[in-house]
PDB file of C-alpha atoms in Angstrom:
ATOM      1  CA  MET A   1      22.915  -7.608 -30.155  1.00 44.00           C
ATOM      2  CA  THR A   2      21.626  -3.664 -30.631  1.00 44.00           C
ATOM      3  CA  THR A   3      20.105  -3.285 -33.930  1.00 46.00           C
ATOM      4  CA  MET A   4      19.952   0.400 -35.840  1.00 50.00           C
ATOM      5  CA  THR A   5      16.716   1.381 -37.140  1.00 58.00           C
ATOM      6  CA  THR A   6      17.003   2.824 -40.300  1.00 76.00           C
ATOM      7  CA  VAL A   7      14.856   5.457 -41.310  1.00 87.00           C
ATOM      8  CA  THR A   8      14.324   6.252 -44.925  1.00 93.00           C
ATOM      9  CA  ASP A   9      15.458   9.746 -46.341  1.00 97.00           C
ATOM     10  CA  LEU A  10      12.187  10.659 -48.172  1.00 97.00           C
ATOM     11  CA  TYR A  11      13.742  14.230 -48.538  1.00 98.00           C
ATOM     12  CA  PRO A  12      17.511  14.316 -49.974  1.00 97.00           C
ATOM     13  CA  SER A  13      19.072  17.653 -49.527  1.00 97.00           C
ATOM     14  CA  ARG A  14      22.202  19.189 -48.872  1.00 96.00           C
ATOM     15  CA  GLY A  15      24.075  17.604 -52.226  1.00 95.00           C
ATOM     16  CA  ALA A  16      25.829  18.199 -55.056  1.00 95.00           C
ATOM     17  CA  THR A  17      22.975  19.974 -56.295  1.00 96.00           C
ATOM     18  CA  GLU A  18      19.811  21.404 -56.173  1.00 97.00           C
ATOM     19  CA  VAL A  19      16.754  19.302 -56.221  1.00 97.00           C
ATOM     20  CA  SER A  20      12.715  19.933 -56.356  1.00 97.00           C
ATOM     21  CA  ILE A  21      10.935  16.928 -55.130  1.00 96.00           C
ATOM     22  CA  PRO A  22       6.736  16.964 -54.572  1.00 98.00           C
ATOM     23  CA  ARG A  23       5.624  16.298 -50.927  1.00 98.00           C
ATOM     24  CA  LYS A  24       5.360  12.813 -49.738  1.00 98.00           C
ATOM     25  CA  ASP A  25       3.322  13.627 -46.501  1.00 98.00           C
ATOM     26  CA  PRO A  26       0.185  15.483 -46.130  1.00 98.00           C
ATOM     27  CA  VAL A  27      -0.535  18.493 -44.779  1.00 98.00           C
ATOM     28  CA  VAL A  28      -3.534  17.949 -42.344  1.00 98.00           C
ATOM     29  CA  TRP A  29      -2.875  14.866 -40.469  1.00 98.00           C
ATOM     30  CA  SER A  30      -5.871  14.982 -38.346  1.00 97.00           C
ATOM     31  CA  ALA A  31      -9.320  12.802 -40.219  1.00 94.00           C
ATOM     32  CA  PRO A  32     -12.001  14.771 -41.940  1.00 91.00           C
ATOM     33  CA  GLY A  33     -14.600  16.172 -39.219  1.00 89.00           C
ATOM     34  CA  THR A  34     -12.118  16.227 -35.674  1.00 92.00           C
ATOM     35  CA  PRO A  35     -13.016  18.823 -33.901  1.00 92.00           C
ATOM     36  CA  GLY A  36     -10.854  21.654 -32.900  1.00 94.00           C
ATOM     37  CA  PRO A  37     -10.758  25.211 -32.614  1.00 96.00           C
ATOM     38  CA  ILE A  38     -10.088  25.490 -36.037  1.00 97.00           C
ATOM     39  CA  ALA A  39     -13.259  25.744 -38.848  1.00 96.00           C
ATOM     40  CA  THR A  40     -13.405  23.013 -41.164  1.00 96.00           C
ATOM     41  CA  GLY A  41     -12.831  26.023 -43.873  1.00 96.00           C
ATOM     42  CA  ASP A  42      -9.891  27.118 -42.107  1.00 97.00           C
ATOM     43  CA  LEU A  43      -8.375  23.855 -41.991  1.00 97.00           C
ATOM     44  CA  GLU A  44      -9.226  23.307 -45.988  1.00 97.00           C
ATOM     45  CA  ALA A  45      -7.307  26.647 -46.930  1.00 98.00           C
ATOM     46  CA  PHE A  46      -4.381  25.899 -44.630  1.00 98.00           C
ATOM     47  CA  GLU A  47      -4.476  22.572 -46.476  1.00 98.00           C
ATOM     48  CA  ARG A  48      -4.483  24.761 -49.416  1.00 98.00           C
ATOM     49  CA  ASP A  49      -2.014  27.638 -49.014  1.00 98.00           C
ATOM     50  CA  GLY A  50      -0.015  26.199 -46.607  1.00 98.00           C
ATOM     51  CA  PHE A  51      -0.539  28.917 -43.473  1.00 98.00           C
ATOM     52  CA  LEU A  52      -3.587  30.326 -41.564  1.00 98.00           C
ATOM     53  CA  ALA A  53      -3.643  33.700 -40.220  1.00 98.00           C
ATOM     54  CA  VAL A  54      -5.757  34.011 -36.696  1.00 98.00           C
ATOM     55  CA  ASP A  55      -6.760  38.191 -35.792  1.00 97.00           C
ATOM     56  CA  GLN A  56      -6.625  37.640 -32.568  1.00 97.00           C
ATOM     57  CA  ILE A  57      -5.296  34.591 -30.918  1.00 98.00           C
ATOM     58  CA  ILE A  58      -4.491  36.069 -27.544  1.00 97.00           C
ATOM     59  CA  ARG A  59      -6.930  39.179 -26.364  1.00 97.00           C
ATOM     60  CA  PRO A  60      -5.795  42.951 -26.578  1.00 97.00           C
ATOM     61  CA  ASP A  61      -5.775  43.256 -22.684  1.00 97.00           C
ATOM     62  CA  GLU A  62      -3.585  39.691 -22.449  1.00 98.00           C
ATOM     63  CA  VAL A  63      -0.855  41.138 -25.006  1.00 98.00           C
ATOM     64  CA  PRO A  64       1.067  43.535 -22.577  1.00 98.00           C
ATOM     65  CA  VAL A  65       1.925  40.795 -20.552  1.00 98.00           C
ATOM     66  CA  TYR A  66       3.808  38.695 -22.725  1.00 98.00           C
ATOM     67  CA  ARG A  67       5.095  41.914 -24.616  1.00 97.00           C
ATOM     68  CA  ASN A  68       6.185  42.799 -20.935  1.00 97.00           C
ATOM     69  CA  GLU A  69       7.991  39.371 -20.686  1.00 98.00           C
ATOM     70  CA  LEU A  70       9.552  39.874 -23.609  1.00 97.00           C
ATOM     71  CA  GLU A  71      11.581  42.655 -22.344  1.00 96.00           C
ATOM     72  CA  ARG A  72      12.182  41.333 -19.370  1.00 97.00           C
ATOM     73  CA  LEU A  73      13.954  39.175 -20.535  1.00 97.00           C
ATOM     74  CA  VAL A  74      15.900  40.751 -23.926  1.00 94.00           C
ATOM     75  CA  THR A  75      16.733  43.078 -20.883  1.00 94.00           C
ATOM     76  CA  ASP A  76      18.538  40.708 -18.690  1.00 96.00           C
ATOM     77  CA  PRO A  77      22.423  40.530 -18.422  1.00 96.00           C
ATOM     78  CA  GLU A  78      22.174  36.499 -17.497  1.00 96.00           C
ATOM     79  CA  ILE A  79      19.914  36.048 -19.974  1.00 96.00           C
ATOM     80  CA  ARG A  80      22.152  37.869 -22.589  1.00 95.00           C
ATOM     81  CA  ALA A  81      24.690  35.465 -21.859  1.00 95.00           C
ATOM     82  CA  ASP A  82      22.858  32.354 -21.959  1.00 96.00           C
ATOM     83  CA  GLU A  83      24.202  30.328 -25.273  1.00 94.00           C
ATOM     84  CA  ARG A  84      20.101  30.739 -25.665  1.00 96.00           C
ATOM     85  CA  SER A  85      20.372  34.094 -26.561  1.00 95.00           C
ATOM     86  CA  ILE A  86      21.453  35.069 -30.703  1.00 92.00           C
ATOM     87  CA  ILE A  87      22.955  38.475 -30.972  1.00 89.00           C
ATOM     88  CA  GLU A  88      22.222  41.174 -33.947  1.00 80.00           C
ATOM     89  CA  PRO A  89      25.750  41.342 -36.025  1.00 78.00           C
ATOM     90  CA  LYS A  90      25.575  45.081 -36.371  1.00 76.00           C
ATOM     91  CA  SER A  91      23.433  46.218 -33.341  1.00 77.00           C
ATOM     92  CA  LYS A  92      24.646  44.060 -30.691  1.00 82.00           C
ATOM     93  CA  GLU A  93      21.234  43.833 -29.652  1.00 85.00           C
ATOM     94  CA  ILE A  94      19.635  40.138 -28.460  1.00 91.00           C
ATOM     95  CA  ARG A  95      17.799  39.184 -31.937  1.00 89.00           C
ATOM     96  CA  SER A  96      16.419  36.034 -30.711  1.00 94.00           C
ATOM     97  CA  VAL A  97      16.609  34.040 -27.371  1.00 97.00           C
ATOM     98  CA  PHE A  98      15.347  30.003 -27.779  1.00 98.00           C
ATOM     99  CA  GLU A  99      13.248  27.890 -25.485  1.00 98.00           C
ATOM    100  CA  VAL A 100      11.630  30.333 -23.396  1.00 98.00           C
ATOM    101  CA  HIS A 101       8.931  27.674 -22.859  1.00 98.00           C
ATOM    102  CA  LYS A 102      11.357  26.736 -20.404  1.00 97.00           C
ATOM    103  CA  ILE A 103      13.012  29.902 -19.475  1.00 97.00           C
ATOM    104  CA  SER A 104       9.488  31.517 -18.463  1.00 98.00           C
ATOM    105  CA  GLU A 105       6.685  30.676 -17.194  1.00 98.00           C
ATOM    106  CA  VAL A 106       4.428  33.386 -19.046  1.00 98.00           C
ATOM    107  CA  PHE A 107       5.639  31.683 -22.213  1.00 98.00           C
ATOM    108  CA  ALA A 108       5.394  27.975 -21.261  1.00 98.00           C
ATOM    109  CA  ASN A 109       1.515  29.135 -20.125  1.00 98.00           C
ATOM    110  CA  LEU A 110       1.042  30.239 -23.325  1.00 98.00           C
ATOM    111  CA  VAL A 111       2.514  26.656 -24.769  1.00 98.00           C
ATOM    112  CA  ARG A 112       0.010  25.517 -23.150  1.00 98.00           C
ATOM    113  CA  ASP A 113      -2.920  27.490 -23.903  1.00 98.00           C
ATOM    114  CA  GLU A 114      -5.445  25.551 -25.778  1.00 97.00           C
ATOM    115  CA  ARG A 115      -6.063  28.183 -27.997  1.00 98.00           C
ATOM    116  CA  VAL A 116      -2.524  27.418 -29.073  1.00 98.00           C
ATOM    117  CA  VAL A 117      -1.625  23.827 -28.671  1.00 98.00           C
ATOM    118  CA  GLY A 118      -5.321  23.131 -29.815  1.00 98.00           C
ATOM    119  CA  ARG A 119      -4.663  24.067 -33.277  1.00 98.00           C
ATOM    120  CA  ALA A 120      -1.467  22.021 -33.393  1.00 98.00           C
ATOM    121  CA  ARG A 121      -2.862  18.816 -32.370  1.00 98.00           C
ATOM    122  CA  GLN A 122      -5.505  19.508 -34.996  1.00 98.00           C
ATOM    123  CA  ILE A 123      -3.186  20.011 -37.835  1.00 98.00           C
ATOM    124  CA  LEU A 124      -0.929  17.338 -36.861  1.00 98.00           C
ATOM    125  CA  GLY A 125      -3.578  14.445 -35.713  1.00 98.00           C
ATOM    126  CA  SER A 126      -1.492  13.778 -32.312  1.00 98.00           C
ATOM    127  CA  ASP A 127      -0.424  14.607 -29.625  1.00 98.00           C
ATOM    128  CA  VAL A 128       2.499  17.146 -30.071  1.00 98.00           C
ATOM    129  CA  TYR A 129       5.521  18.307 -28.222  1.00 98.00           C
ATOM    130  CA  VAL A 130       7.598  22.173 -28.723  1.00 98.00           C
ATOM    131  CA  HIS A 131      10.676  21.282 -31.437  1.00 98.00           C
ATOM    132  CA  GLN A 132      11.570  24.971 -30.594  1.00 98.00           C
ATOM    133  CA  SER A 133      10.496  28.495 -29.040  1.00 98.00           C
ATOM    134  CA  ARG A 134      11.891  31.450 -29.229  1.00 98.00           C
ATOM    135  CA  ILE A 135      10.929  35.361 -29.276  1.00 97.00           C
ATOM    136  CA  ASN A 136      12.202  37.114 -32.129  1.00 94.00           C
ATOM    137  CA  VAL A 137      13.066  41.243 -31.318  1.00 92.00           C
ATOM    138  CA  LYS A 138      13.174  43.300 -34.446  1.00 88.00           C
ATOM    139  CA  PRO A 139      13.853  47.377 -33.443  1.00 84.00           C
ATOM    140  CA  GLY A 140      12.808  49.975 -35.675  1.00 85.00           C
ATOM    141  CA  PHE A 141      15.912  51.710 -37.935  1.00 86.00           C
ATOM    142  CA  GLY A 142      18.112  48.692 -39.134  1.00 78.00           C
ATOM    143  CA  ALA A 143      17.357  45.197 -37.944  1.00 81.00           C
ATOM    144  CA  SER A 144      18.068  42.721 -40.358  1.00 85.00           C
ATOM    145  CA  GLY A 145      15.954  40.091 -41.633  1.00 88.00           C
ATOM    146  CA  PHE A 146      15.774  36.186 -42.411  1.00 89.00           C
ATOM    147  CA  TYR A 147      16.447  35.532 -45.956  1.00 93.00           C
ATOM    148  CA  TRP A 148      14.023  32.854 -48.093  1.00 96.00           C
ATOM    149  CA  HIS A 149      14.029  29.294 -46.525  1.00 96.00           C
ATOM    150  CA  SER A 150      12.261  26.552 -46.017  1.00 97.00           C
ATOM    151  CA  ASP A 151      11.990  25.339 -42.062  1.00 97.00           C
ATOM    152  CA  PHE A 152      11.773  21.846 -43.014  1.00 98.00           C
ATOM    153  CA  GLU A 153      14.936  21.759 -45.043  1.00 97.00           C
ATOM    154  CA  THR A 154      16.515  23.042 -41.664  1.00 96.00           C
ATOM    155  CA  TRP A 155      15.211  20.601 -39.575  1.00 98.00           C
ATOM    156  CA  HIS A 156      15.393  17.803 -41.493  1.00 98.00           C
ATOM    157  CA  ALA A 157      19.055  17.933 -42.928  1.00 97.00           C
ATOM    158  CA  GLU A 158      20.101  19.387 -39.294  1.00 96.00           C
ATOM    159  CA  ASP A 159      17.824  18.061 -36.523  1.00 97.00           C
ATOM    160  CA  GLY A 160      16.770  14.640 -38.064  1.00 98.00           C
ATOM    161  CA  LEU A 161      13.047  15.052 -38.227  1.00 98.00           C
ATOM    162  CA  PRO A 162      12.072  12.458 -40.765  1.00 98.00           C
ATOM    163  CA  ASN A 163       8.410  13.318 -42.228  1.00 98.00           C
ATOM    164  CA  MET A 164       6.387  16.903 -42.902  1.00 98.00           C
ATOM    165  CA  ARG A 165       4.818  16.601 -39.386  1.00 98.00           C
ATOM    166  CA  THR A 166       5.594  19.833 -38.009  1.00 98.00           C
ATOM    167  CA  VAL A 167       3.524  23.330 -37.483  1.00 98.00           C
ATOM    168  CA  SER A 168       4.790  26.895 -36.749  1.00 98.00           C
ATOM    169  CA  VAL A 169       2.809  29.976 -35.114  1.00 98.00           C
ATOM    170  CA  SER A 170       4.206  33.384 -35.254  1.00 98.00           C
ATOM    171  CA  ILE A 171       2.092  35.373 -32.519  1.00 98.00           C
ATOM    172  CA  ALA A 172       2.633  39.173 -32.644  1.00 98.00           C
ATOM    173  CA  LEU A 173       3.404  40.661 -29.722  1.00 98.00           C
ATOM    174  CA  THR A 174       3.472  44.499 -31.554  1.00 97.00           C
ATOM    175  CA  GLU A 175       1.693  45.269 -33.858  1.00 96.00           C
ATOM    176  CA  ASN A 176       2.619  44.229 -38.101  1.00 95.00           C
ATOM    177  CA  TYR A 177       3.000  47.007 -40.796  1.00 95.00           C
ATOM    178  CA  ASP A 178       3.524  46.326 -44.221  1.00 94.00           C
ATOM    179  CA  THR A 179       6.272  48.015 -44.006  1.00 95.00           C
ATOM    180  CA  ASN A 180       8.671  46.921 -40.622  1.00 94.00           C
ATOM    181  CA  GLY A 181       9.929  43.270 -41.741  1.00 92.00           C
ATOM    182  CA  GLY A 182       6.649  40.996 -41.492  1.00 93.00           C
ATOM    183  CA  LEU A 183       6.658  37.759 -42.812  1.00 96.00           C
ATOM    184  CA  MET A 184       6.298  36.839 -46.149  1.00 98.00           C
ATOM    185  CA  ILE A 185       5.211  33.124 -47.475  1.00 98.00           C
ATOM    186  CA  MET A 186       4.452  31.691 -50.518  1.00 98.00           C
ATOM    187  CA  PRO A 187       1.314  30.256 -51.007  1.00 98.00           C
ATOM    188  CA  GLY A 188       0.999  26.811 -51.971  1.00 98.00           C
ATOM    189  CA  SER A 189       5.011  26.330 -51.686  1.00 98.00           C
ATOM    190  CA  HIS A 190       4.435  23.817 -49.035  1.00 98.00           C
ATOM    191  CA  ARG A 191       3.713  20.849 -51.880  1.00 98.00           C
ATOM    192  CA  THR A 192       7.362  20.850 -52.962  1.00 98.00           C
ATOM    193  CA  PHE A 193      10.245  20.239 -51.312  1.00 98.00           C
ATOM    194  CA  LEU A 194      13.714  22.004 -52.629  1.00 98.00           C
ATOM    195  CA  GLY A 195      16.765  20.593 -51.557  1.00 97.00           C
ATOM    196  CA  CYS A 196      19.350  23.285 -51.083  1.00 96.00           C
ATOM    197  CA  ALA A 197      23.191  22.724 -52.720  1.00 95.00           C
ATOM    198  CA  GLY A 198      26.335  22.299 -50.245  1.00 93.00           C
ATOM    199  CA  ALA A 199      27.159  20.580 -47.917  1.00 92.00           C
ATOM    200  CA  THR A 200      26.402  21.914 -43.966  1.00 93.00           C
ATOM    201  CA  PRO A 201      29.801  22.761 -42.267  1.00 89.00           C
ATOM    202  CA  LYS A 202      29.956  21.616 -39.116  1.00 82.00           C
ATOM    203  CA  ASP A 203      28.407  23.955 -36.271  1.00 74.00           C
ATOM    204  CA  ASN A 204      26.603  25.847 -39.006  1.00 78.00           C
ATOM    205  CA  TYR A 205      23.958  26.846 -36.593  1.00 74.00           C
ATOM    206  CA  LYS A 206      26.046  29.758 -34.655  1.00 66.00           C
ATOM    207  CA  GLN A 207      26.017  31.452 -38.338  1.00 63.00           C
ATOM    208  CA  SER A 208      22.454  30.579 -39.618  1.00 58.00           C
ATOM    209  CA  LEU A 209      20.959  31.976 -36.711  1.00 58.00           C
ATOM    210  CA  GLN A 210      22.661  35.318 -37.650  1.00 50.00           C
ATOM    211  CA  MET A 211      22.759  35.096 -41.535  1.00 49.00           C
ATOM    212  CA  GLN A 212      21.439  32.115 -43.248  1.00 54.00           C
ATOM    213  CA  ASP A 213      23.751  30.399 -45.729  1.00 63.00           C
ATOM    214  CA  ALA A 214      23.505  26.691 -45.815  1.00 75.00           C
ATOM    215  CA  GLY A 215      20.095  25.832 -46.873  1.00 84.00           C
ATOM    216  CA  THR A 216      19.832  28.760 -48.790  1.00 90.00           C
ATOM    217  CA  PRO A 217      17.361  28.106 -52.098  1.00 96.00           C
ATOM    218  CA  SER A 218      19.176  29.625 -55.269  1.00 96.00           C
ATOM    219  CA  ASP A 219      17.780  32.490 -56.788  1.00 97.00           C
ATOM    220  CA  GLU A 220      16.698  30.779 -60.175  1.00 97.00           C
ATOM    221  CA  ALA A 221      14.539  28.431 -57.514  1.00 97.00           C
ATOM    222  CA  LEU A 222      13.193  31.395 -55.875  1.00 98.00           C
ATOM    223  CA  THR A 223      12.043  32.879 -58.834  1.00 98.00           C
ATOM    224  CA  SER A 224      10.197  30.292 -60.682  1.00 98.00           C
ATOM    225  CA  MET A 225       8.626  29.399 -56.792  1.00 98.00           C
ATOM    226  CA  ALA A 226       7.583  33.305 -56.600  1.00 98.00           C
ATOM    227  CA  SER A 227       6.240  32.787 -60.084  1.00 98.00           C
ATOM    228  CA  ASP A 228       4.042  29.909 -59.749  1.00 97.00           C
ATOM    229  CA  TYR A 229       2.926  30.807 -56.231  1.00 98.00           C
ATOM    230  CA  GLY A 230       3.291  34.375 -55.394  1.00 98.00           C
ATOM    231  CA  ILE A 231       4.152  36.363 -52.133  1.00 98.00           C
ATOM    232  CA  LYS A 232       1.894  36.920 -49.380  1.00 98.00           C
ATOM    233  CA  LEU A 233       2.734  39.465 -46.514  1.00 97.00           C
ATOM    234  CA  PHE A 234       1.142  39.157 -43.525  1.00 96.00           C
ATOM    235  CA  THR A 235       0.161  42.318 -41.599  1.00 96.00           C
ATOM    236  CA  GLY A 236      -1.768  42.229 -38.160  1.00 96.00           C
ATOM    237  CA  LYS A 237      -2.698  43.836 -34.574  1.00 97.00           C
ATOM    238  CA  ALA A 238      -0.295  42.767 -31.672  1.00 98.00           C
ATOM    239  CA  GLY A 239      -2.230  39.098 -30.127  1.00 98.00           C
ATOM    240  CA  SER A 240      -2.595  38.286 -34.020  1.00 98.00           C
ATOM    241  CA  ALA A 241      -1.311  34.714 -35.183  1.00 98.00           C
ATOM    242  CA  THR A 242      -0.004  33.052 -38.509  1.00 98.00           C
ATOM    243  CA  TRP A 243       0.178  29.194 -38.467  1.00 98.00           C
ATOM    244  CA  PHE A 244       2.572  28.139 -41.581  1.00 98.00           C
ATOM    245  CA  ASP A 245       3.383  24.712 -42.249  1.00 98.00           C
ATOM    246  CA  CYS A 246       6.990  23.433 -41.732  1.00 98.00           C
ATOM    247  CA  ASN A 247       7.673  23.248 -45.446  1.00 98.00           C
ATOM    248  CA  CYS A 248       6.314  26.784 -46.728  1.00 98.00           C
ATOM    249  CA  MET A 249       9.069  29.112 -48.491  1.00 98.00           C
ATOM    250  CA  HIS A 250       9.489  32.080 -46.419  1.00 98.00           C
ATOM    251  CA  GLY A 251      11.465  34.979 -45.380  1.00 96.00           C
ATOM    252  CA  SER A 252      11.289  38.706 -43.537  1.00 95.00           C
ATOM    253  CA  GLY A 253      12.578  41.699 -45.192  1.00 92.00           C
ATOM    254  CA  ASP A 254      14.539  43.976 -42.713  1.00 92.00           C
ATOM    255  CA  ASN A 255      13.380  46.502 -40.692  1.00 91.00           C
ATOM    256  CA  ILE A 256      14.060  50.161 -41.117  1.00 92.00           C
ATOM    257  CA  THR A 257      11.303  51.759 -39.751  1.00 95.00           C
ATOM    258  CA  PRO A 258      10.999  53.484 -36.499  1.00 94.00           C
ATOM    259  CA  PHE A 259       8.170  50.798 -35.522  1.00 94.00           C
ATOM    260  CA  PRO A 260       9.655  47.298 -34.100  1.00 89.00           C
ATOM    261  CA  ARG A 261       8.227  43.701 -35.004  1.00 93.00           C
ATOM    262  CA  SER A 262       8.815  41.496 -32.127  1.00 95.00           C
ATOM    263  CA  ASN A 263       6.854  37.851 -32.313  1.00 96.00           C
ATOM    264  CA  VAL A 264       6.710  34.808 -29.969  1.00 98.00           C
ATOM    265  CA  PHE A 265       7.808  31.785 -32.599  1.00 98.00           C
ATOM    266  CA  ILE A 266       6.379  28.158 -31.494  1.00 98.00           C
ATOM    267  CA  VAL A 267       6.845  24.777 -33.292  1.00 98.00           C
ATOM    268  CA  PHE A 268       4.836  21.819 -32.480  1.00 99.00           C
ATOM    269  CA  ASN A 269       6.121  18.823 -33.783  1.00 99.00           C
ATOM    270  CA  SER A 270       4.085  15.118 -33.730  1.00 98.00           C
ATOM    271  CA  VAL A 271       5.189  13.016 -31.122  1.00 98.00           C
ATOM    272  CA  GLU A 272       4.782  10.848 -33.915  1.00 98.00           C
ATOM    273  CA  ASN A 273       7.432  12.268 -35.965  1.00 98.00           C
ATOM    274  CA  GLN A 274      10.837  12.296 -33.281  1.00 98.00           C
ATOM    275  CA  ALA A 275      13.953  13.642 -34.455  1.00 98.00           C
ATOM    276  CA  VAL A 276      16.486  10.518 -35.277  1.00 98.00           C
ATOM    277  CA  GLU A 277      20.389  11.628 -36.127  1.00 97.00           C
ATOM    278  CA  PRO A 278      20.478  14.396 -38.823  1.00 97.00           C
ATOM    279  CA  PHE A 279      19.786  13.768 -42.502  1.00 98.00           C
ATOM    280  CA  ALA A 280      22.734  15.762 -43.694  1.00 96.00           C
ATOM    281  CA  ALA A 281      24.674  17.434 -41.084  1.00 95.00           C
ATOM    282  CA  PRO A 282      27.847  16.348 -39.360  1.00 94.00           C
ATOM    283  CA  ILE A 283      26.623  16.557 -35.499  1.00 94.00           C
ATOM    284  CA  ARG A 284      23.246  17.644 -34.072  1.00 95.00           C
ATOM    285  CA  ARG A 285      22.123  21.193 -33.436  1.00 95.00           C
ATOM    286  CA  PRO A 286      22.344  22.054 -29.754  1.00 96.00           C
ATOM    287  CA  GLU A 287      18.932  20.438 -28.036  1.00 97.00           C
ATOM    288  CA  PHE A 288      17.459  24.303 -27.033  1.00 97.00           C
ATOM    289  CA  ILE A 289      17.090  24.813 -30.754  1.00 97.00           C
ATOM    290  CA  GLY A 290      16.024  21.068 -31.827  1.00 97.00           C
ATOM    291  CA  ALA A 291      14.179  19.451 -29.220  1.00 98.00           C
ATOM    292  CA  ARG A 292      15.297  15.898 -28.128  1.00 98.00           C
ATOM    293  CA  ASP A 293      12.934  16.233 -25.320  1.00 97.00           C
ATOM    294  CA  PHE A 294       9.573  14.707 -26.970  1.00 98.00           C
ATOM    295  CA  THR A 295       7.111  15.254 -23.798  1.00 98.00           C
ATOM    296  CA  PRO A 296       3.713  15.802 -25.270  1.00 98.00           C
ATOM    297  CA  VAL A 297       2.643  19.204 -24.062  1.00 98.00           C
ATOM    298  CA  LYS A 298       0.003  19.170 -21.642  1.00 94.00           C
TER     299      LYS A 298
END
């Protein structure tokens, strides 16, 4: 006889009303003093703020390799026709390409680079696998932003990640100015889970990857959180990186400058936090968005 394992929903969302719940999980999962590329003080800052900025995670001479690979992917007609490519609604240009660590050996090598995966293991306290990877392209003159959201709210509701044991890194491939639609985070917001109101439509991902709707916090909640935590805008040279906890409230504005903003975005999840069935969605999202291959990165 087959038995079903029930996983407790620690973070209910997508109900009739918006709810605010204190975080029930650690932020840094490794034991104090565990060796790794992140210094103790920086790890403590990550615990406190929910993010860590790294001035140079890849060297200046390496940046063109990844930027050229990004350009190759977004100009390839076969990639454009692939379901893993998301098209900008206004310009009709590629906005994101998902699963780049499987499409491109260049980005696969970046995922395996100890400067990258070593930090993920240190934060999450275990081996890790890639829950999601993508390149994001924000060309100048009108590329749209990403509205405020917590990634974990979506990954929990629609992908079935049980716990907050997931970390993201955004590696800049062009310079991030304070004017070209850079990443904004509310420091400390990772300690509060905001469960959004409203049921998840079937195939919600098709719309949400272009314009967020389900899983969007209310104006009142965002105003309250911004008042409590403030907002940090990240700038940096190409090759810099921002690590941030899965539950950080974050977003980015439109890029109306002439200066493009492109990055590679990698989401590492603990192998001890494998996805189950979605907690608040009728069906799973496709595997190129929420992985079901839990093979550790080696």
